[in-house]
């Protein structure tokens, strides 16, 4: 029997796992750091969507799309 964690704990873990990506986004330099951070953040969000709560899944998928959109917008040279 598997133990299910409460929704707020799962969301807190997913958000905490995105902190290294956020740090890389802030202090990293170049397009490689931007894309690495965005891919890491998106992957963590997608991995956290196995919850039975539909709105949590939608929120995490929206957040994953936002990570990738951020890389697309900021990664395009001016």
Coordinates of C-alpha atoms in Angstrom, one line a residue:
X1 CA 0.0 0.0 0.0
X2 CA 1.4 3.4 -1.0
X3 CA 1.2 6.4 1.2
X4 CA -0.4 9.5 -0.3
X5 CA 0.8 12.8 0.8
X6 CA -1.5 15.8 1.2
X7 CA -1.8 18.2 -1.7
X8 CA -0.1 21.1 0.0
X9 CA 2.9 18.9 0.8
X10 CA 3.3 17.7 -2.7
X11 CA 3.0 21.3 -4.1
X12 CA 5.6 22.5 -1.5
X13 CA 8.0 19.8 -2.6
X14 CA 7.6 20.6 -6.3
X15 CA 8.1 24.3 -5.7
X16 CA 11.2 23.6 -3.5
X17 CA 12.7 21.5 -6.3
X18 CA 12.4 24.5 -8.6
X19 CA 14.6 26.7 -6.4
X20 CA 17.9 25.5 -8.0
X21 CA 16.5 26.3 -11.5
X22 CA 15.5 29.7 -10.2
X23 CA 19.0 30.3 -8.8
X24 CA 20.6 29.2 -12.1
X25 CA 18.2 31.6 -13.9
X26 CA 19.2 34.5 -11.7
X27 CA 23.0 33.9 -11.4
X28 CA 23.7 31.9 -14.5
X29 CA 25.1 33.5 -17.6
X30 CA 24.4 32.8 -21.2
X31 CA 21.7 31.0 -23.1
X32 CA 22.8 27.5 -21.8
X33 CA 22.1 28.5 -18.2
X34 CA 18.7 29.9 -19.3
X35 CA 17.7 26.8 -21.2
X36 CA 19.0 24.4 -18.5
X37 CA 17.0 26.2 -15.8
X38 CA 13.9 26.2 -18.0
X39 CA 14.2 22.6 -18.8
X40 CA 14.8 21.6 -15.2
X41 CA 11.9 23.7 -14.0
X42 CA 9.6 22.3 -16.6
X43 CA 10.6 18.8 -15.9
X44 CA 10.0 19.1 -12.2
X45 CA 6.6 20.6 -12.8
X46 CA 5.6 17.8 -15.1
X47 CA 6.9 15.2 -12.7
X48 CA 4.7 16.5 -10.0
X49 CA 1.4 16.1 -11.8
X50 CA 0.6 12.6 -10.7
X51 CA -1.8 13.9 -8.1
X52 CA -5.5 13.1 -8.1
X53 CA -6.4 16.7 -7.8
X54 CA -7.1 18.0 -11.3
X55 CA -6.5 21.7 -10.6
X56 CA -3.0 21.0 -9.1
X57 CA -2.2 19.2 -12.3
X58 CA -3.4 22.0 -14.4
X59 CA -1.5 24.6 -12.4
X60 CA 1.7 22.6 -12.6
X61 CA 1.4 22.1 -16.4
X62 CA 0.8 25.9 -16.7
X63 CA 3.9 26.5 -14.7
X64 CA 5.9 24.1 -16.9
X65 CA 4.7 25.9 -20.0
X66 CA 5.7 29.2 -18.4
X67 CA 9.2 27.9 -17.8
X68 CA 9.6 27.0 -21.5
X69 CA 8.0 30.3 -22.7
X70 CA 10.4 32.2 -20.5
X71 CA 13.3 30.5 -22.2
X72 CA 11.9 31.1 -25.6
X73 CA 11.3 34.8 -24.9
X74 CA 14.6 35.5 -23.1
X75 CA 16.6 33.2 -25.3
X76 CA 16.0 35.0 -28.5
X77 CA 18.9 37.3 -29.3
X78 CA 17.9 40.9 -29.8

